[in-house]
Amino acid sequence: MSIDSVHMNVMLKTEAIARLVDVFRQYGYDGTSMAKIAEATGLGKSSLYHHFPGGKEEMATAVLDYLSQCLNTGLLAPLQQSGEPLDRLRAMNRNIDQYYNHGQKACLLAMLAMGESSDRFRTQVSHILNSWIEAIAEVLIEADFEPELARQRAEDAIIQIQGAIILTQGLSTTAPFKRILNHLPETLLQPVIPSGLL
Amino acid sequence: MSIDSVHMNVMLKTEAIARLVDVFRQYGYDGTSMAKIAEATGLGKSSLYHHFPGGKEEMATAVLDYLSQCLNTGLLAPLQQSGEPLDRLRAMNRNIDQYYNHGQKACLLAMLAMGESSDRFRTQVSHILNSWIEAIAEVLIEADFEPELARQRAEDAIIQIQGAIILTQGLSTTAPFKRILNHLPETLLQPVIPSGLL
DNA sequence: GCTACTGTACCGAACGTTTGGTACACTCCA
DNA sequence: TGGAGTGTACCAAACGTTCGGTACAGTAGC
């Protein structure tokens, strides 16, 4: 096998995986049939089983791996650059808004975290969520928050993003998602209110 | 048909529906097969079609109707009673914590709001979510919040609950759900901070 | 009070279709 | 010429659904 063919394979396979992301997150694991997979990738069954001997489950696993990589390069990288914490959080938000199409696109993590198939992908889902949370928490720690509070607020960020997606889909309005995303950076960096003020 | 037999039928059918709630919210719409439905209800497949001529889709619809009724009697009723707003919100929270088993049980609304089957149940899901939001908003309006802000905070409550369920399932920890639920009543009633204080 | 009829609840078995997955011969390119 | 990749045909199993039929309670007519 030459270097070129290796590159070709990787290219084509990752492109197929990239197309599968949208299929799985639109229909869920059970709702995604081999017919839909074949149509989305333009590949026949035999080709699919050639690239993914493990079948449907391996495809979903590959999709999660791909998503984890996208998370690192697209979402977390901006967080780890230099600059004001507020600016870095806003950069992440722009990517989130684009990726989820203002909350109209379902979240694959949520689809696989809930439901029958949850056990199979629990490890991967948990890993991706933790990476995301920790990346946000580190920014908050840099902004002089206590590590414990930083972790809590980072979790809150994910909670609000995921919840906003559900509400956006359930109410067929992008308003909640946009509002949450707009407030998120300032909310995360909001100073702790001394209890004496209340 | 006698009165007794009517009552028998209604009883049995709603009991079947009650059992189906957990099946649908555990496996999702696509993941719920007629075999699982038959097992959960103790009825044969053909008997199910006697009660639900519309098949699987009618069963899911019935489950959503049942859930809407449960929401009104179990969650919203405490909100509409007399008493301090804070106490009423805490009463709702206790029911939520119990119903979702500390976030370990998936939310059927979320399962049906996302995914392939979303279009079929959009109307019902939207209606249930709106009822829930409006019930919370009314409590906040009674607590002297502006209607617009009350609606926003009520939406935030649902967002946080739904997001917390996802995170709880994704991370296999009930900690986020418990923390969110504990803070929720106070957060909802937290006075608006004059911008001059920041 | 007996009979015939009706409606409801339920079931086993089968329906046709789709599922995820396999076997194998073929092409293409190094 | 040999291995990677693909198209065709195929499989058993499961899918949601329908069929024909049984059991039984209630009702009406005689």
Coordinates of C-alpha atoms (C1' of nucleotides) in Angstrom, one line a residue:
Chain A
M1 CA 0.0 0.0 0.0
S2 CA 1.5 3.3 -1.1
I3 CA 1.5 6.5 0.8
D4 CA -1.0 8.0 -1.7
S5 CA -3.5 5.2 -1.4
V6 CA -3.3 5.6 2.4
H7 CA -4.1 9.2 2.0
M8 CA -6.9 8.4 -0.4
N9 CA -8.5 5.9 2.0
V10 CA -8.3 8.2 4.9
M11 CA -9.7 11.0 2.9
L12 CA -12.7 9.0 1.6
K13 CA -13.3 7.3 4.8
T14 CA -13.3 10.5 6.9
E15 CA -15.6 12.1 4.3
A16 CA -18.0 9.2 4.6
I17 CA -17.9 9.6 8.4
A18 CA -18.5 13.3 8.1
R19 CA -21.6 12.7 6.1
L20 CA -22.7 10.1 8.7
V21 CA -22.6 12.6 11.5
D22 CA -25.7 14.4 10.2
V23 CA -27.5 11.1 9.6
F24 CA -27.0 9.8 13.1
R25 CA -27.8 13.0 14.8
Q26 CA -30.9 13.5 12.7
Y27 CA -32.4 10.1 13.1
G28 CA -30.7 8.7 16.2
Y29 CA -29.0 5.3 16.3
D30 CA -32.1 3.2 15.9
G31 CA -33.6 5.4 13.4
T32 CA -30.5 5.3 11.2
S33 CA -30.9 2.4 8.8
M34 CA -28.2 0.9 6.5
A35 CA -30.3 2.2 3.6
K36 CA -30.0 5.8 4.8
I37 CA -26.3 5.3 5.5
A38 CA -25.8 4.0 2.0
E39 CA -27.7 6.9 0.5
A40 CA -25.9 9.5 2.5
T41 CA -22.4 8.2 1.7
G42 CA -23.1 7.1 -1.8
L43 CA -21.5 3.8 -1.0
G44 CA -22.9 0.3 -1.5
K45 CA -23.3 -2.1 1.3
S46 CA -20.2 -4.1 0.6
S47 CA -18.1 -0.9 0.5
L48 CA -19.5 0.1 3.9
Y49 CA -18.7 -3.2 5.4
H50 CA -15.3 -3.1 3.8
H51 CA -14.5 0.1 5.6
F52 CA -16.4 -0.7 8.8
P53 CA -16.3 -4.4 9.4
G54 CA -18.0 -3.9 12.7
G55 CA -21.1 -2.7 10.9
K56 CA -23.5 0.0 12.1
E57 CA -22.0 0.1 15.6
E58 CA -18.5 0.7 14.3
M59 CA -19.9 3.5 12.1
A60 CA -21.5 5.2 15.1
T61 CA -18.2 4.8 17.0
A62 CA -16.3 6.3 14.2
V63 CA -18.7 9.2 14.1
L64 CA -18.2 9.8 17.8
D65 CA -14.4 9.7 17.3
Y66 CA -14.7 12.2 14.4
L67 CA -16.9 14.4 16.5
S68 CA -14.5 14.3 19.4
Q69 CA -11.7 15.5 17.0
C70 CA -14.0 18.2 15.6
L71 CA -14.6 19.3 19.2
N72 CA -10.9 19.7 19.8
T73 CA -10.1 21.5 16.7
G74 CA -13.2 23.6 16.3
L75 CA -14.4 24.4 19.7
L76 CA -11.7 23.8 22.3
A77 CA -8.8 25.2 20.3
P78 CA -10.2 28.8 20.4
L79 CA -10.6 28.4 24.1
Q80 CA -6.9 27.5 24.6
Q81 CA -5.6 30.4 22.6
S82 CA -4.3 33.6 24.2
G83 CA -6.6 36.5 24.7
E84 CA -9.3 37.7 27.1
P85 CA -11.4 34.9 28.6
L86 CA -14.5 36.7 27.4
D87 CA -13.3 36.8 23.9
R88 CA -12.3 33.2 23.9
L89 CA -15.8 32.1 25.2
R90 CA -17.4 34.3 22.6
A91 CA -15.3 32.6 19.9
M92 CA -16.5 29.2 21.1
N93 CA -20.1 30.4 21.0
R94 CA -19.9 31.5 17.4
N95 CA -18.7 28.0 16.5
I96 CA -21.5 26.4 18.6
D97 CA -24.1 28.6 17.0
Q98 CA -22.9 27.7 13.6
Y99 CA -22.5 24.0 14.3
Y100 CA -26.0 23.5 15.8
N101 CA -27.5 25.9 13.2
H102 CA -29.0 28.1 16.0
G103 CA -30.2 25.0 17.8
Q104 CA -32.1 23.6 15.0
K105 CA -29.8 20.7 14.5
A106 CA -30.0 18.0 17.1
C107 CA -27.0 17.2 19.3
L108 CA -25.6 13.7 18.6
L109 CA -24.3 13.5 22.1
A110 CA -27.7 14.0 23.5
M111 CA -29.2 11.5 21.1
L112 CA -26.7 8.8 22.1
A113 CA -26.6 9.8 25.8
M114 CA -30.3 9.0 26.1
G115 CA -32.1 6.1 24.7
E116 CA -31.6 2.4 24.3
S117 CA -28.2 2.6 22.7
S118 CA -26.8 4.7 25.5
D119 CA -24.8 1.8 27.1
R120 CA -22.8 1.1 24.0
F121 CA -21.5 4.6 23.6
R122 CA -21.5 5.7 27.2
T123 CA -17.7 5.8 27.5
Q124 CA -17.2 7.9 24.3
V125 CA -20.0 10.3 25.2
S126 CA -18.7 10.8 28.7
H127 CA -15.2 11.4 27.4
I128 CA -16.3 14.1 24.9
L129 CA -18.5 15.8 27.5
N130 CA -15.7 15.9 30.0
S131 CA -13.2 17.3 27.5
W132 CA -15.7 20.1 26.7
I133 CA -16.4 20.8 30.3
E134 CA -12.7 20.8 31.3
A135 CA -11.8 23.2 28.5
I136 CA -14.3 25.7 29.6
A137 CA -13.4 25.3 33.2
E138 CA -9.7 26.0 32.5
V139 CA -10.7 29.3 30.9
L140 CA -12.6 30.2 34.1
I141 CA -9.7 29.2 36.3
E142 CA -7.5 31.5 34.3
A143 CA -10.1 34.2 35.0
D144 CA -9.4 33.7 38.7
F145 CA -12.3 31.4 39.6
E146 CA -11.8 28.6 42.1
P147 CA -11.4 25.3 40.3
E148 CA -14.5 23.8 41.9
L149 CA -16.7 26.8 40.9
A150 CA -15.1 26.8 37.5
R151 CA -16.1 23.2 36.9
Q152 CA -19.6 23.8 38.1
R153 CA -20.1 26.8 35.8
A154 CA -18.6 24.8 32.9
E155 CA -21.1 22.1 33.6
D156 CA -23.8 24.7 33.7
A157 CA -22.7 26.0 30.3
I158 CA -23.1 22.5 28.7
I159 CA -26.4 22.0 30.5
Q160 CA -27.8 25.3 29.2
I161 CA -26.6 24.6 25.6
Q162 CA -28.1 21.1 25.6
G163 CA -31.3 22.2 27.2
A164 CA -31.6 25.1 24.8
I165 CA -31.3 22.8 21.9
I166 CA -34.2 20.6 23.2
L167 CA -36.4 23.7 23.8
T168 CA -35.6 25.1 20.4
Q169 CA -36.5 21.8 18.8
G170 CA -39.6 21.3 21.0
L171 CA -41.0 24.8 20.5
S172 CA -39.8 25.2 16.9
T173 CA -38.2 28.5 17.7
T174 CA -34.5 29.5 17.7
A175 CA -35.2 32.2 20.2
P176 CA -34.3 30.3 23.4
F177 CA -31.0 29.0 21.9
K178 CA -29.9 32.4 20.7
R179 CA -30.8 34.1 24.0
I180 CA -28.9 31.5 26.0
L181 CA -25.9 31.6 23.8
N182 CA -25.8 35.4 23.9
H183 CA -25.9 35.6 27.7
L184 CA -23.5 32.6 28.2
P185 CA -20.1 34.3 28.2
E186 CA -21.0 37.0 30.6
T187 CA -22.9 34.6 32.8
L188 CA -19.9 32.3 33.1
L189 CA -17.6 35.2 34.0
Q190 CA -20.1 36.9 36.3
P191 CA -18.4 37.7 39.6
V192 CA -19.7 35.9 42.7
I193 CA -22.2 38.0 44.5
P194 CA -21.4 38.5 48.2
S195 CA -24.4 37.2 50.1
G196 CA -24.5 40.4 52.1
L197 CA -25.9 42.2 49.1
L198 CA -29.1 40.2 48.9
Chain B
M1 CA -72.2 -2.0 27.2
S2 CA -72.6 -1.5 31.0
I3 CA -71.1 1.2 33.1
D4 CA -68.9 -1.3 34.8
S5 CA -67.4 -2.6 31.6
V6 CA -66.7 0.9 30.5
H7 CA -64.8 1.6 33.7
M8 CA -62.9 -1.7 33.3
N9 CA -61.8 -0.8 29.8
V10 CA -60.7 2.7 30.6
M11 CA -58.9 1.4 33.6
L12 CA -57.0 -1.2 31.7
K13 CA -56.2 1.0 28.7
T14 CA -54.8 3.8 30.8
E15 CA -52.8 1.2 32.8
A16 CA -51.4 -0.1 29.5
I17 CA -50.5 3.5 28.5
A18 CA -48.9 4.1 31.9
R19 CA -46.6 1.2 31.3
L20 CA -45.8 2.3 27.9
V21 CA -44.5 5.7 29.2
D22 CA -41.4 4.1 30.5
V23 CA -40.8 1.9 27.4
F24 CA -40.9 4.9 25.0
R25 CA -38.8 7.1 27.2
Q26 CA -36.2 4.4 27.7
Y27 CA -35.8 3.2 24.1
G28 CA -37.1 6.2 22.1
Y29 CA -39.7 5.9 19.4
D30 CA -37.6 3.9 16.9
G31 CA -36.1 1.8 19.6
T32 CA -39.5 0.7 20.9
S33 CA -40.6 -2.4 19.1
M34 CA -44.0 -4.0 19.2
A35 CA -42.4 -6.9 20.9
K36 CA -41.2 -4.7 23.8
I37 CA -44.7 -3.0 23.9
A38 CA -46.4 -6.4 24.1
E39 CA -44.1 -7.6 26.8
A40 CA -44.5 -4.4 28.9
T41 CA -48.3 -4.4 28.7
G42 CA -48.8 -8.1 28.9
L43 CA -51.0 -7.9 25.8
G44 CA -50.6 -9.7 22.6
K45 CA -49.6 -7.7 19.5
S46 CA -53.0 -8.1 18.0
S47 CA -54.8 -7.1 21.1
L48 CA -52.8 -3.9 21.1
Y49 CA -54.2 -3.1 17.7
H50 CA -57.7 -3.5 19.1
H51 CA -57.1 -0.7 21.6
F52 CA -54.8 1.4 19.3
P53 CA -56.0 0.9 15.7
G54 CA -53.4 3.5 14.7
G55 CA -50.6 1.2 15.7
K56 CA -47.4 2.3 17.2
E57 CA -47.9 5.9 16.3
E58 CA -51.2 6.1 18.1
M59 CA -49.6 4.5 21.2
A60 CA -47.0 7.2 21.3
T61 CA -49.7 9.8 20.9
A62 CA -51.7 8.3 23.7
V63 CA -48.5 8.2 25.9
L64 CA -48.0 11.9 25.2
D65 CA -51.6 12.7 26.1
Y66 CA -51.2 10.7 29.3
L67 CA -48.0 12.6 30.1
S68 CA -49.7 15.9 29.5
Q69 CA -52.4 14.9 32.0
C70 CA -49.8 13.8 34.5
L71 CA -48.0 17.1 34.1
N72 CA -51.2 19.0 34.9
T73 CA -52.1 17.0 38.0
G74 CA -48.7 16.2 39.3
L75 CA -46.5 19.2 38.4
L76 CA -48.6 22.2 37.6
A77 CA -51.3 21.7 40.2
P78 CA -48.8 22.4 43.1
L79 CA -47.8 25.5 41.3
Q80 CA -51.3 26.9 41.2
Q81 CA -52.1 26.3 44.8
S82 CA -51.9 29.1 47.4
G83 CA -48.8 29.7 49.3
E84 CA -45.4 31.3 49.0
P85 CA -44.0 31.2 45.4
L86 CA -40.8 29.7 46.7
D87 CA -42.6 26.9 48.4
R88 CA -44.6 26.2 45.3
L89 CA -41.6 26.0 43.2
R90 CA -39.9 23.7 45.7
A91 CA -43.0 21.4 45.6
M92 CA -42.7 21.2 41.9
N93 CA -39.0 20.3 42.2
R94 CA -39.7 17.5 44.5
N95 CA -42.0 16.0 42.0
I96 CA -39.5 16.5 39.2
D97 CA -36.8 14.9 41.2
Q98 CA -38.9 11.9 41.8
Y99 CA -40.3 11.6 38.3
Y100 CA -37.0 11.7 36.6
N101 CA -35.3 9.6 39.3
H102 CA -32.7 12.2 40.0
G103 CA -32.1 12.7 36.3
Q104 CA -31.4 9.0 35.6
K105 CA -34.6 8.5 33.7
A106 CA -34.7 10.0 30.3
C107 CA -37.2 12.7 29.4
L108 CA -39.8 11.5 26.8
L109 CA -40.3 15.1 25.6
A110 CA -36.6 15.3 24.8
M111 CA -36.6 11.9 23.1
L112 CA -39.5 12.9 20.9
A113 CA -38.5 16.5 20.4
M114 CA -35.3 15.4 18.8
G115 CA -34.8 12.7 16.2
E116 CA -36.6 11.4 13.2
S117 CA -40.0 11.1 14.8
S118 CA -40.0 14.8 15.8
D119 CA -42.3 16.0 13.1
R120 CA -45.1 13.5 14.0
F121 CA -45.3 14.7 17.7
R122 CA -44.2 18.3 17.3
T123 CA -47.6 19.7 18.1
Q124 CA -48.1 17.7 21.3
V125 CA -44.5 18.2 22.5
S126 CA -44.8 21.9 21.9
H127 CA -48.1 22.1 23.8
I128 CA -46.8 20.3 26.8
L129 CA -43.6 22.4 27.0
N130 CA -45.7 25.6 26.7
S131 CA -48.1 24.5 29.5
W132 CA -45.1 23.8 31.7
I133 CA -43.4 27.1 31.0
E134 CA -46.5 29.2 31.4
A135 CA -47.3 27.6 34.7
I136 CA -43.9 28.5 36.1
A137 CA -44.1 32.0 34.5
E138 CA -47.4 32.7 36.3
V139 CA -45.8 31.9 39.6
L140 CA -43.1 34.4 38.9
I141 CA -45.6 37.0 37.8
E142 CA -47.3 36.6 41.1
A143 CA -43.9 37.2 42.7
D144 CA -43.9 40.6 41.0
F145 CA -41.7 39.9 38.0
E146 CA -42.5 41.5 34.6
P147 CA -44.3 39.0 32.3
E148 CA -41.6 39.0 29.8
L149 CA -38.8 38.3 32.3
A150 CA -41.0 35.7 34.0
R151 CA -41.5 33.8 30.7
Q152 CA -37.7 34.0 30.0
R153 CA -36.9 32.6 33.5
A154 CA -39.5 29.9 33.1
E155 CA -37.9 28.9 29.8
D156 CA -34.5 28.9 31.5
A157 CA -35.9 26.5 34.2
I158 CA -37.0 24.0 31.5
I159 CA -33.7 24.4 29.7
Q160 CA -31.7 23.7 32.8
I161 CA -33.8 20.7 33.8
Q162 CA -33.6 19.2 30.3
G163 CA -29.9 19.9 30.0
A164 CA -29.2 18.5 33.4
I165 CA -30.9 15.3 32.5
I166 CA -28.7 14.9 29.4
L167 CA -25.5 15.7 31.4
T168 CA -26.6 13.3 34.2
Q169 CA -27.1 10.5 31.6
G170 CA -24.0 11.4 29.6
L171 CA -21.7 11.5 32.7
S172 CA -23.5 8.8 34.6
T173 CA -23.7 11.0 37.7
T174 CA -26.7 12.4 39.4
A175 CA -24.7 15.3 40.8
P176 CA -25.5 17.9 38.1
F177 CA -29.2 17.2 38.2
K178 CA -29.4 17.5 42.0
R179 CA -27.3 20.7 42.0
I180 CA -29.4 22.3 39.3
L181 CA -32.7 21.3 41.0
N182 CA -31.5 22.6 44.4
H183 CA -30.6 26.0 43.1
L184 CA -33.6 26.3 40.8
P185 CA -36.2 27.9 43.0
E186 CA -33.9 30.5 44.4
T187 CA -32.4 31.2 41.0
L188 CA -35.9 31.7 39.5
L189 CA -36.9 34.2 42.2
Q190 CA -33.6 36.0 42.4
P191 CA -34.1 39.7 42.3
V192 CA -32.8 41.6 39.2
I193 CA -29.4 43.0 40.0
P194 CA -29.2 46.8 39.2
S195 CA -26.5 47.2 36.6
G196 CA -24.9 49.9 38.8
L197 CA -23.7 47.3 41.2
L198 CA -21.4 45.5 38.8
Chain C
dG1 C1' -86.0 -18.9 30.3
dC2 C1' -84.1 -20.1 26.1
dT3 C1' -82.1 -18.7 21.8
dA4 C1' -80.0 -15.8 18.5
dC5 C1' -77.4 -11.9 17.9
dT6 C1' -74.0 -8.2 19.1
dG7 C1' -69.9 -6.1 20.7
dT8 C1' -65.6 -6.3 23.2
dA9 C1' -61.3 -8.3 24.5
dC10 C1' -57.9 -11.1 23.3
dC11 C1' -54.9 -14.4 20.9
dG12 C1' -51.7 -17.3 17.6
dA13 C1' -50.2 -17.3 13.2
dA14 C1' -49.1 -15.3 9.3
dC15 C1' -48.6 -11.3 6.2
dG16 C1' -45.2 -8.5 3.3
dT17 C1' -41.4 -5.5 4.2
dT18 C1' -37.2 -4.0 6.1
dT19 C1' -33.5 -4.9 9.1
dG20 C1' -28.3 -5.6 9.6
dG21 C1' -25.2 -8.6 7.6
dT22 C1' -22.8 -12.1 4.2
dA23 C1' -20.9 -14.5 -0.1
dC24 C1' -18.8 -14.0 -4.2
dA25 C1' -17.4 -12.6 -8.5
dC26 C1' -15.8 -8.7 -10.7
dT27 C1' -13.0 -4.3 -11.8
dC28 C1' -9.3 -1.4 -11.3
dC29 C1' -4.9 0.1 -10.3
dA30 C1' -0.3 -0.5 -8.6
Chain D
dT1 C1' -0.7 -10.4 -10.8
dG2 C1' -2.4 -9.5 -6.4
dG3 C1' -4.9 -6.9 -3.2
dA4 C1' -8.2 -3.0 -2.4
dG5 C1' -12.7 -1.7 -3.5
dT6 C1' -17.3 -2.5 -5.4
dG7 C1' -22.0 -4.4 -7.3
dT8 C1' -25.2 -8.1 -7.2
dA9 C1' -27.6 -11.4 -5.1
dC10 C1' -28.8 -13.3 -1.1
dC11 C1' -29.7 -14.6 3.9
dA12 C1' -32.1 -15.2 8.6
dA13 C1' -34.2 -12.4 11.8
dA14 C1' -37.0 -8.8 13.2
dC15 C1' -40.0 -5.2 11.9
dG16 C1' -45.0 -3.2 12.2
dT17 C1' -49.3 -4.9 10.8
dT18 C1' -53.3 -7.8 9.6
dC19 C1' -56.0 -12.0 9.6
dG20 C1' -59.2 -15.5 11.1
dG21 C1' -60.9 -17.0 15.0
dT22 C1' -62.2 -17.8 20.3
dA23 C1' -64.2 -16.6 24.7
dC24 C1' -67.5 -14.2 27.0
dA25 C1' -70.7 -10.7 28.7
dG26 C1' -74.8 -8.2 27.5
dT27 C1' -79.2 -7.6 24.9
dA28 C1' -83.4 -8.5 22.5
dG29 C1' -87.2 -11.4 20.8
dC30 C1' -90.1 -15.1 21.5

